[in-house]
Coordinates of C-alpha atoms and ligand atoms in Angstrom, one line a residue:
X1 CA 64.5 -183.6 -4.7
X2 CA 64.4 -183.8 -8.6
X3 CA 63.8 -179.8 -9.7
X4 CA 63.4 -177.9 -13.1
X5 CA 64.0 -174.3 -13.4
X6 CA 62.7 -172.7 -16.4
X7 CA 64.7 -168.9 -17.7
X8 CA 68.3 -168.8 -16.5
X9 CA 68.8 -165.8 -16.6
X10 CA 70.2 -163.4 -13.0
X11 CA 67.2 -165.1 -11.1
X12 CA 67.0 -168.3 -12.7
X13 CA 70.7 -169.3 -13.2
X14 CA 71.4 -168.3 -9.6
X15 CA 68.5 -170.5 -8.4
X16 CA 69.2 -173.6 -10.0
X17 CA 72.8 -173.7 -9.2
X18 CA 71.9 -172.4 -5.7
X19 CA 69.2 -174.9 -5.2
X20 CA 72.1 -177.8 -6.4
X21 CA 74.3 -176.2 -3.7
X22 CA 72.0 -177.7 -1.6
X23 CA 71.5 -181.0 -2.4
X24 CA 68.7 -180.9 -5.1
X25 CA 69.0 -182.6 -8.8
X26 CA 68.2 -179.5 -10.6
X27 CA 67.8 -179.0 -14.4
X28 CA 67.8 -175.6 -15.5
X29 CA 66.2 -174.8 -19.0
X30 CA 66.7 -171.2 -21.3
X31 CA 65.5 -171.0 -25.1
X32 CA 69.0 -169.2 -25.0
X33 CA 71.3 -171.8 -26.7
X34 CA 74.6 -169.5 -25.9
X35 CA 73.2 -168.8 -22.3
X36 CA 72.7 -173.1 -21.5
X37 CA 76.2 -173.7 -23.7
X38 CA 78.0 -171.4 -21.1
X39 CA 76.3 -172.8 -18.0
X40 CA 76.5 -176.5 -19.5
X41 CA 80.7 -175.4 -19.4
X42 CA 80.0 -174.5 -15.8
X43 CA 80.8 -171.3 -16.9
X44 CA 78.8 -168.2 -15.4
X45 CA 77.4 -165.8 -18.6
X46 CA 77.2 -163.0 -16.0
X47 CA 79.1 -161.6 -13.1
X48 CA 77.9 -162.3 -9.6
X49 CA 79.6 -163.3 -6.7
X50 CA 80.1 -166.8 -5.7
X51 CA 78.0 -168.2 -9.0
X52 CA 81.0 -169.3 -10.4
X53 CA 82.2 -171.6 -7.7
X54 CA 78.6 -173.1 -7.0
X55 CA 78.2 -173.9 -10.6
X56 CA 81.1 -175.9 -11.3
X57 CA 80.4 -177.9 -8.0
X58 CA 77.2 -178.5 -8.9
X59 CA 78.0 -179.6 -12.9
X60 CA 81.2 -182.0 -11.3
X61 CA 79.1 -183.4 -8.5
X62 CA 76.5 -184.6 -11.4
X63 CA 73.8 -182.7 -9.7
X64 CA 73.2 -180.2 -12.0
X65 CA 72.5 -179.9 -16.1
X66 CA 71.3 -176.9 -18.0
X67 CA 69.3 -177.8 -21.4
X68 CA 66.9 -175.8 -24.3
X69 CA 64.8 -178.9 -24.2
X70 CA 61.6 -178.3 -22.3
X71 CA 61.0 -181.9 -22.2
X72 CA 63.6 -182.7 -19.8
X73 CA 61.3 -181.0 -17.2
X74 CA 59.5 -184.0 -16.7
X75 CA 59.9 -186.1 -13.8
X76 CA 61.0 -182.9 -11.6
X77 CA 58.9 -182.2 -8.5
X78 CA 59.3 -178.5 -8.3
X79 CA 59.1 -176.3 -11.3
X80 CA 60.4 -173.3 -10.6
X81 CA 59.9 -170.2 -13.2
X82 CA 62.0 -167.4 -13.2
X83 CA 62.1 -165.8 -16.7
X84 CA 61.7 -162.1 -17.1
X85 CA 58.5 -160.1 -16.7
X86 CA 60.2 -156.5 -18.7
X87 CA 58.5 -153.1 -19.3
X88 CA 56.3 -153.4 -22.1
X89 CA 57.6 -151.6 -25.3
X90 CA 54.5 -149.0 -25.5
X91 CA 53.7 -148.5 -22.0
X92 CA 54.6 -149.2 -18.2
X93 CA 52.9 -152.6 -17.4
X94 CA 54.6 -155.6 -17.4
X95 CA 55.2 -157.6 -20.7
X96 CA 54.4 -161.3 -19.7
X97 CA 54.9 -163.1 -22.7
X98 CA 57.4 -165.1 -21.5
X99 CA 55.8 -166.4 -18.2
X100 CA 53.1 -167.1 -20.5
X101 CA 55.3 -169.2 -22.3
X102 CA 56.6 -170.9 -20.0
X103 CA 53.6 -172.1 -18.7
X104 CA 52.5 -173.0 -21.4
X105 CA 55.9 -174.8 -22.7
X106 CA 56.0 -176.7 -19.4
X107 CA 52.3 -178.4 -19.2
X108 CA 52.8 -181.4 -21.3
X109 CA 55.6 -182.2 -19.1
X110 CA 53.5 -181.9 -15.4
X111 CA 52.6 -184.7 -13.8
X112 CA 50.4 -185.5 -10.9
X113 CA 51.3 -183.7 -7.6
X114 CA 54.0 -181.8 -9.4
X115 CA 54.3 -178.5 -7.8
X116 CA 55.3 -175.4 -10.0
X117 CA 56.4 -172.3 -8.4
X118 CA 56.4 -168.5 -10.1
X119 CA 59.2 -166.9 -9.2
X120 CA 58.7 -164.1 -11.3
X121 CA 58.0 -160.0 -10.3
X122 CA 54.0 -160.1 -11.9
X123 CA 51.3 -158.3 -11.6
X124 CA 48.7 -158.9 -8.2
X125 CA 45.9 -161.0 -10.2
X126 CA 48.7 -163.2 -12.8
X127 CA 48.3 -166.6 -10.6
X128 CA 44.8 -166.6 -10.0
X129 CA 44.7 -166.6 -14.1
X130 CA 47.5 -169.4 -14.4
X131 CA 46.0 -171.3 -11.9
X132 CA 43.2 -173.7 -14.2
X133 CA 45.9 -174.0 -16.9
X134 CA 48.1 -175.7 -14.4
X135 CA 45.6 -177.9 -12.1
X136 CA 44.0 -179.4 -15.3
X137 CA 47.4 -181.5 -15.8
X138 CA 47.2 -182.4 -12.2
X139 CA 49.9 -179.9 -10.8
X140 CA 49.3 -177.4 -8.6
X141 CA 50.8 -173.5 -8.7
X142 CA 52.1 -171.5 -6.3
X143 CA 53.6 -167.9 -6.4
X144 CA 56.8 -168.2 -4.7
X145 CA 58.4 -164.4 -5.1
X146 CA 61.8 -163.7 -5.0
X147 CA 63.8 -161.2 -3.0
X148 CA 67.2 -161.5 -4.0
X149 CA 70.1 -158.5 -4.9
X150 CA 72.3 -158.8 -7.8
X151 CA 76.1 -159.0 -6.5
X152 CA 74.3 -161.2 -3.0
X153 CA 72.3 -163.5 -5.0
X154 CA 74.2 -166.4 -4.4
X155 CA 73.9 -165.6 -0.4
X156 CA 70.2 -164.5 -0.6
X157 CA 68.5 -167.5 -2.4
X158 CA 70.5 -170.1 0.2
X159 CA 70.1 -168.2 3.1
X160 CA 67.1 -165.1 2.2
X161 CA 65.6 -163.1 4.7
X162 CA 61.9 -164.4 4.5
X163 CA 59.9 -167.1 2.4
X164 CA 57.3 -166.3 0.8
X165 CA 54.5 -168.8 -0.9
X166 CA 51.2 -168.0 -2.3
X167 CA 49.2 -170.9 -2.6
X168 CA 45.3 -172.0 -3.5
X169 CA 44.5 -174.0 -0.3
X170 CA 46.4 -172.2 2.8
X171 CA 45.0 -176.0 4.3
X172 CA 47.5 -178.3 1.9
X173 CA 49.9 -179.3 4.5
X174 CA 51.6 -181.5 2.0
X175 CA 52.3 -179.0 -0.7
X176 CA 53.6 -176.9 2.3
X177 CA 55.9 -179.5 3.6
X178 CA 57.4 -180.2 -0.2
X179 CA 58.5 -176.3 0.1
X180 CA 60.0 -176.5 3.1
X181 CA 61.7 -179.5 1.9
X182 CA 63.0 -177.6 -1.3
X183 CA 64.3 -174.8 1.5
X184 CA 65.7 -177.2 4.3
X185 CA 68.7 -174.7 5.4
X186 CA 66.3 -171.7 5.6
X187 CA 64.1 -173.6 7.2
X188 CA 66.5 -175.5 9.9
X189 CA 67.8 -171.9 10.3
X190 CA 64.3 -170.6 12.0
X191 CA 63.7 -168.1 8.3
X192 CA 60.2 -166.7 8.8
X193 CA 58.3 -168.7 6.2
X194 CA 55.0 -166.8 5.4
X195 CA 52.1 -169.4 3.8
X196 CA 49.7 -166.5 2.3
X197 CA 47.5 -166.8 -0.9
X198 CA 48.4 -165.7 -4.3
X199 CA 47.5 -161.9 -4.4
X200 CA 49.1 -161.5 -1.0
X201 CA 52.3 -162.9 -2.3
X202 CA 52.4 -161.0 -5.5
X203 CA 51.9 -158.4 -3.8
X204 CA 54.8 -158.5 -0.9
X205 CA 57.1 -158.8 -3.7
X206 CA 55.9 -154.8 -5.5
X207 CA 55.1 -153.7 -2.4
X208 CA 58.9 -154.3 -1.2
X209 CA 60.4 -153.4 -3.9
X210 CA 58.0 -149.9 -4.4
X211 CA 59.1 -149.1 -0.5
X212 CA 62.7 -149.6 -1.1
X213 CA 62.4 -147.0 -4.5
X214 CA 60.8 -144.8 -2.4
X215 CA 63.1 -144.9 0.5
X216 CA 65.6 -143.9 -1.9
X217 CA 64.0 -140.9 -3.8
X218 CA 62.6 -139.7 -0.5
X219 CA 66.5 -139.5 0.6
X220 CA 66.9 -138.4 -3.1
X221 CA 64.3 -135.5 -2.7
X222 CA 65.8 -134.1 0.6
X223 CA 69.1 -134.2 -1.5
X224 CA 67.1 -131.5 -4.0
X225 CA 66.0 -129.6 -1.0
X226 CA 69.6 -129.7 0.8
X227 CA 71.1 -128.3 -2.9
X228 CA 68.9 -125.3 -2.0
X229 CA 69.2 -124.9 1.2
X230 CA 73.4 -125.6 2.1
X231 CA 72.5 -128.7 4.2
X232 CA 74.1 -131.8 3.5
X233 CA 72.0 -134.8 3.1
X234 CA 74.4 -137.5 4.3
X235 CA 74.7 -136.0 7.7
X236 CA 70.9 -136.1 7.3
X237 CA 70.5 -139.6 6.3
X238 CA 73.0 -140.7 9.3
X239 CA 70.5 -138.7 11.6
X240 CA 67.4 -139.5 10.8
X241 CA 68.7 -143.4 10.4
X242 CA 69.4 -143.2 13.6
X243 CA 65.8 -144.2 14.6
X244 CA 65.3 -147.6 14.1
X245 CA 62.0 -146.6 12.6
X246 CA 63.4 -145.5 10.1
X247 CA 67.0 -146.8 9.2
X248 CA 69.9 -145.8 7.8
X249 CA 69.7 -148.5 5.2
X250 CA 68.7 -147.8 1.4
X251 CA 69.3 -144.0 2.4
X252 CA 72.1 -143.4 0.0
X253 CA 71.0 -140.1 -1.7
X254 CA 72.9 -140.1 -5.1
X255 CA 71.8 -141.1 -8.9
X256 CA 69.5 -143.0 -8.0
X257 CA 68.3 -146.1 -9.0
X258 CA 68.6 -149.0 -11.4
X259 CA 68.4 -151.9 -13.1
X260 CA 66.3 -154.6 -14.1
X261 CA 63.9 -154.5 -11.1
X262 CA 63.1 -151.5 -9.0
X263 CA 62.2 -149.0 -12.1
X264 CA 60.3 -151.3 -13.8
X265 CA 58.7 -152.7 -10.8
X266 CA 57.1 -149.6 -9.7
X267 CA 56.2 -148.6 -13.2
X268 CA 54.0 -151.9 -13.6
X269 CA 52.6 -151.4 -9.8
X270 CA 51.2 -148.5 -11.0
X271 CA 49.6 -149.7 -14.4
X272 CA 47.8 -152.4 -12.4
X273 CA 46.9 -150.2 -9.9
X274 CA 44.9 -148.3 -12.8
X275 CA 43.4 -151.4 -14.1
X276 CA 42.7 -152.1 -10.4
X277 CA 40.1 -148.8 -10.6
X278 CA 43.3 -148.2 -7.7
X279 CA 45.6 -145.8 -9.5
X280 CA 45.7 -143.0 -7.1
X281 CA 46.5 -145.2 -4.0
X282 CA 50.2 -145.6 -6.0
X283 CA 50.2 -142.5 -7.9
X284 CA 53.1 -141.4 -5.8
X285 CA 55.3 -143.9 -7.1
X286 CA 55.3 -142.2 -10.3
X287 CA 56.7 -139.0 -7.8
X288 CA 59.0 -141.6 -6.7
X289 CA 59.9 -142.5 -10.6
X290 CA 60.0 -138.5 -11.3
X291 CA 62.3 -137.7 -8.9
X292 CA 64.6 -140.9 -9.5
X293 CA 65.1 -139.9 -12.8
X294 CA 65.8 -136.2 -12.1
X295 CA 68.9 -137.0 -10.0
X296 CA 70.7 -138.3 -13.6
X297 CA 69.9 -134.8 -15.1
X298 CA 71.5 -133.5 -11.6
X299 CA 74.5 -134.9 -11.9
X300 CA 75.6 -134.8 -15.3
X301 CA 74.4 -130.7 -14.7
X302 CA 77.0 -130.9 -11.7
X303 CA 79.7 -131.1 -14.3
X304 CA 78.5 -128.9 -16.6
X305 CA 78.1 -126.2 -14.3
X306 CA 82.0 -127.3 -12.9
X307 CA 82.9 -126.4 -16.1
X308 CA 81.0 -123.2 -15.7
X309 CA 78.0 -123.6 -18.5
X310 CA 79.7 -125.9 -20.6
X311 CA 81.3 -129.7 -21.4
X312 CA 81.5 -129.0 -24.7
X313 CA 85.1 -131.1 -26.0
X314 CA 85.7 -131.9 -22.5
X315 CA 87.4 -134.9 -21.4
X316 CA 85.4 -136.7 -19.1
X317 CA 86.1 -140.2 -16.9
X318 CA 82.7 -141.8 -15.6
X319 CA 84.4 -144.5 -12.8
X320 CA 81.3 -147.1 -13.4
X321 CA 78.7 -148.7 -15.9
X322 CA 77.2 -151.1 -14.1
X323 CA 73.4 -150.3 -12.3
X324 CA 75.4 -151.2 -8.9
X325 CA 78.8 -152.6 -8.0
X326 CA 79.1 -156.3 -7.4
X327 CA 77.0 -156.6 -10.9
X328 CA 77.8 -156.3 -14.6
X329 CA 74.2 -155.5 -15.0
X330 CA 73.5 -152.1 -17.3
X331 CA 70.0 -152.6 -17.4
X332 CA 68.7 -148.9 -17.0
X333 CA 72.1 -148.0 -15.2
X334 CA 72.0 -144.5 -13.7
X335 CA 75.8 -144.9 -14.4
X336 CA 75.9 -145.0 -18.1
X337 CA 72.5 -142.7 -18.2
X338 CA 74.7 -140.4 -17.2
X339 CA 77.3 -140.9 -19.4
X340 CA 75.2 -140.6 -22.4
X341 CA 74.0 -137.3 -21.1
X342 CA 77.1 -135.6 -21.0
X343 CA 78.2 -137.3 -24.1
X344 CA 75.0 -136.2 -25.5
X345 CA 76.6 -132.3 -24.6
X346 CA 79.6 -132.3 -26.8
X347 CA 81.9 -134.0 -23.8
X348 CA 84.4 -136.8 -24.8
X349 CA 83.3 -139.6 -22.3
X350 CA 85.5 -142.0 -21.1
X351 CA 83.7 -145.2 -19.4
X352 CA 85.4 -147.9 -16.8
X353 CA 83.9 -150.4 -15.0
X354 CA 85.5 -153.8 -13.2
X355 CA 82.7 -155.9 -14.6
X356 CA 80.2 -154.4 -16.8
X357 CA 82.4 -152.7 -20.1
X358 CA 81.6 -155.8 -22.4
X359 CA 77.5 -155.2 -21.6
X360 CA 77.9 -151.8 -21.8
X361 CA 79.7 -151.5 -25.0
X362 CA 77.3 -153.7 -27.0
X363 CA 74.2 -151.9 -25.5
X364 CA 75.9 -148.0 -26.2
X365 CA 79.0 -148.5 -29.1
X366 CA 79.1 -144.6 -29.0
X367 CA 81.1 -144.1 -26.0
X368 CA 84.9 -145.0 -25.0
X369 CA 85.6 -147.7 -23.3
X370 CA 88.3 -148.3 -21.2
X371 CA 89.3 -151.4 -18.4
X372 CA 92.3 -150.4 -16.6
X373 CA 90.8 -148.0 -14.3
X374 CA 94.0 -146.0 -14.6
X375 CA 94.3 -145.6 -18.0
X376 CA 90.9 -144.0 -17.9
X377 CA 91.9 -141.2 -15.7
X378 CA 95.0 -140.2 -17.2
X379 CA 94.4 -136.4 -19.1
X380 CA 90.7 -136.3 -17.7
X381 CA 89.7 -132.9 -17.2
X382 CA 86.8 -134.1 -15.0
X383 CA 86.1 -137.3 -13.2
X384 CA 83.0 -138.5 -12.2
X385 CA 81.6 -141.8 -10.0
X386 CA 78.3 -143.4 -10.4
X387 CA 78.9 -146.5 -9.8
X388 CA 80.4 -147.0 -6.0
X389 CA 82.6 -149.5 -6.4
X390 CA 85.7 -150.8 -4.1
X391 CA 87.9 -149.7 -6.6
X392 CA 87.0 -145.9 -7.0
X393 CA 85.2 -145.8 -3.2
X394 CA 88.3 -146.9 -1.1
X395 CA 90.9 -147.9 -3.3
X396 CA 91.6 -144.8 -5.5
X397 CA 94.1 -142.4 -3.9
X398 CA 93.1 -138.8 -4.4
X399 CA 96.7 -138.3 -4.7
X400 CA 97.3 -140.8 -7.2
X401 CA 94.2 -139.9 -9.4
X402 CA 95.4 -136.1 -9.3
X403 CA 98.7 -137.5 -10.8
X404 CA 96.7 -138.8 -13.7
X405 CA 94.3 -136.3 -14.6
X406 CA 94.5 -132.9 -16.1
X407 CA 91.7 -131.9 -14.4
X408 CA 90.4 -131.1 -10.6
X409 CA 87.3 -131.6 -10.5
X410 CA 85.3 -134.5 -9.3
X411 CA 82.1 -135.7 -9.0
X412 CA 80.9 -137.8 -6.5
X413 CA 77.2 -139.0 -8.0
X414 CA 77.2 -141.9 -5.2
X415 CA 78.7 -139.8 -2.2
X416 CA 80.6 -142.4 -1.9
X417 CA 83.8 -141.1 -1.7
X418 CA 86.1 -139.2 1.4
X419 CA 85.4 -135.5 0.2
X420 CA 87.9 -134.3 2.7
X421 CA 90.5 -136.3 1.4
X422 CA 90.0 -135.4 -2.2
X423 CA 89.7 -131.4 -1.4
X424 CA 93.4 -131.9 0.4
X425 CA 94.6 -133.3 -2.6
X426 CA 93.6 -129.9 -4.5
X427 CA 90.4 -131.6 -6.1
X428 CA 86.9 -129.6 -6.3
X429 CA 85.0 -131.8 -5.3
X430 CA 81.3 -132.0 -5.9
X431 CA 78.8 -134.4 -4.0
X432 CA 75.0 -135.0 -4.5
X433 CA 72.8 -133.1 -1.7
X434 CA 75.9 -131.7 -0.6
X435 CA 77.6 -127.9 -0.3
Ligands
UGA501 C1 66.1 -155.1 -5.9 C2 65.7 -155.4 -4.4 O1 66.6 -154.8 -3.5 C3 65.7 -157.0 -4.2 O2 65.2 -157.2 -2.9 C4 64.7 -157.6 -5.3 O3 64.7 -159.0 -5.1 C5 65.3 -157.2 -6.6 O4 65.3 -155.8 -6.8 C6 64.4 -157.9 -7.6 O5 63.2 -157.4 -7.7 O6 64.7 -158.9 -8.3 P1 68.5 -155.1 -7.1 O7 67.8 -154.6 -8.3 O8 69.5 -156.2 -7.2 O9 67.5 -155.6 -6.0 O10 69.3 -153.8 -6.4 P2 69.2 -152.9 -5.1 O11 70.3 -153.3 -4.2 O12 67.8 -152.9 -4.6 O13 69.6 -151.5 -5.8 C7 68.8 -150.9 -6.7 C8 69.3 -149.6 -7.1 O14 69.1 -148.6 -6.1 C9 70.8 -149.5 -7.5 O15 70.9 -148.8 -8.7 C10 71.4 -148.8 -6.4 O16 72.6 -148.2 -6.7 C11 70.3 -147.9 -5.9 N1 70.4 -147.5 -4.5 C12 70.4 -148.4 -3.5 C13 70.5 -146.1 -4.2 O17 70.6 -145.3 -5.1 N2 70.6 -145.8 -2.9 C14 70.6 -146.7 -1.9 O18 70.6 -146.3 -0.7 C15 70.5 -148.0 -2.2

């Protein structure tokens, strides 16, 4: 099937080259000229596992082109519109400018029958108000949300847990068919495919991603209560996970969470909620927001208070930059949050990541980069990890990192790491929720 993809950006890039994986003619389209030159190379302009190799099969097999042009749209089936939906500058809803845009951009090119499918996180309410602009060209709109996790994007469009489709006449068995078509694998492979209409599906996509930032700052709050108390809240989360009710995943107590999703998500939940006349069904998410954030404070004040009272020209390490490993995404990264605080104390930070230094560095000039992980450590006086990647998780020897550093003290802001290992190697080491 002929499909466009308008914003190729994480969601949009990984979608058309995903959906070319597949079989589909795809064209994706960015008003970024650097972003489409990239892609048009076959080269990925982020990191995310398996991208790479799906893009430069798709651009050799002929199946896949990336453009500015808007125009080239036309004659697609399935425009798909994945372009960003960020916090608004002055307050917590959603900016939608660019889904605006893009609607907008794309209607001189619909034809007849076409189909054109939001992908975008948007407030409950945004497709009902699309809806006339599309059907007056003939096309039809649908809200098809998306439920994919930076660093198993590639994995989760081709094969996701659930599919979702909001659409005007839960009756058009036609326009339903075309989406299975566009979804063959998922749907030979029995996914639950969920036909709803468009406030439902909005909706499944905050709702999931406002449980899964709660799930985390409930785990995140009985880390606040452990720090009182001398419990530790990973033996917790392992006992209570136990019941399948309630799951052991997305209970990693730590720094919290990041990036260009859940903190925004929940933040514009709740500023439709109040436009809803609803505020106070959600108005624990801003608890869940509140506590998320304190967890940052916590663990840069885990250092100071290592330090007893004071970071002040203090040589710091922070092992990670990225929001999450797998990802070279900073947006709103606990990780460098972190680093800024104690930067912000008098500390001399040190920053390494596997993916994410370029990002960071152009986002925060101020601190020190440094990519060989090694090279970071050596003459640290304190060495902290917010972001758990392989490479600071499993494959750095406590031994070896003593050998490095001036310092004994670590901080583990992911509880990530084997605390036993690194106290026999004469480390103090320092977890989150943890004595
Ligand atoms: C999230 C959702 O998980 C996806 O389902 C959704 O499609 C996506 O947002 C989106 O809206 O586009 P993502 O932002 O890629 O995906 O990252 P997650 O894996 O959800 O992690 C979010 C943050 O929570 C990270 O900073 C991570 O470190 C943190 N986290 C996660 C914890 O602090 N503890 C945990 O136990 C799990």
């Amino acid at each position: 099937m002929r499909l466009s993809v308008i914003g190729c950006g994480y969601l949009g890039a990984v979608h058309a080259a995903a959906m070319a994986s597949i079989g589909h003619e795809v064209v994706g389209i960015d008003v970024d000229q650097r972003k489409i030159d990239s892609l048009s190379q076959g080269k990925a302009p982020f990191f995310e596992p398996g991208l790479q190799e799906i893009l430069t099969e798709g651009i050799a097999s002929g199946r896949l082109r990336f453009t500015t042009d808007l125009a080239e749209a036309k004659g697609a089936k399935v425009h798909f519109v994945g372009v960003g939906t960020p916090q608004q500058k002055d307050g917590y809803a959603a900016d939608l400018t660019y889904v605006n845009a893009a609607i907008d951009g794309l209607l001189p090119y619909l034809s007849e029958g076409d189909i054109v499918a939001g992908k975008s996180t948007v407030p409950v309410g945004t497709a009902a108000g699309l809806a006339p602009r599309v059907s007056e060209t003939g096309a039809t709109l649908i809200w098809n949300p998306e439920f994919l996790r930076e660093g198993w994007a590639v994995q989760d469009t081709v094969d996701p847990d659930r599919l979702v489709i909001g659409i005007p006449d839960a009756d058009d068995e036609q326009l339903v068919q075309v989406v299975k078509d566009v979804y063959h694998p998922a749907i030979a492979k029995g996914t639950p495919f969920i036909v709803t209409d468009y406030a439902t599906a909005e909706l499944v996509k905050v709702a999931a991603n406002a449980f899964l930032a709660t799930k985390i700052s409930f785990i995140n709050a009985m880390a606040e209560i452990a720090e009182v108390t001398g419990a530790d809240v990973t033996q917790l989360a392992d006992a209570i996970g136990h019941d399948a009710r309630i799951g052991r995943r997305f209970l990693g107590a730590g720094i919290g969470f990041g990036g260009g999703c859940l903190p925004k998500d929940i933040r514009a939940f709740s500023a439709r909620a109040e436009e809803l006349g609803r505020g106070e069904s959600v108005n624990f998410l801003r608890e869940v927001d509140a506590i998320n954030l304190r967890r940052r404070d916590r663990a840069a004040q885990l250092v100071v208070d290592a330090f007893g009272g004071s970071v002040f020209k203090k040589n710091i390490t922070v092992l990670g930059a990225a929001f999450k490993p797998h990802s070279d995404d900073i947006r709103d990264s606990p990780a460098l949050d972190v680093a800024i605080k104690l930067r912000g104390l008098g500390a001399w930070v040190t920053v390494t990541d596997p993916e994410a230094l370029e990002n960071a560095e152009r986002l925060h000039p101020q601190l020190n980069y440094v990519a060989d992980r090694d090279e970071a450590l050596r003459g640290a006086d304190a060495v902290i990890v917010v972001t758990e990647w392989d490479e600071y998780r499993r494959q750095l020897d406590p031994e070896h990192a003593a050998s490095l550093a001036e310092g004994r003290i670590i901080v583990d802001g992911r509880n990530c790491l084997d605390a036993p290992a690194w106290r026999a190697a004469g480390w103090t080491y320092y977890g989150m929720g943890r004595p």
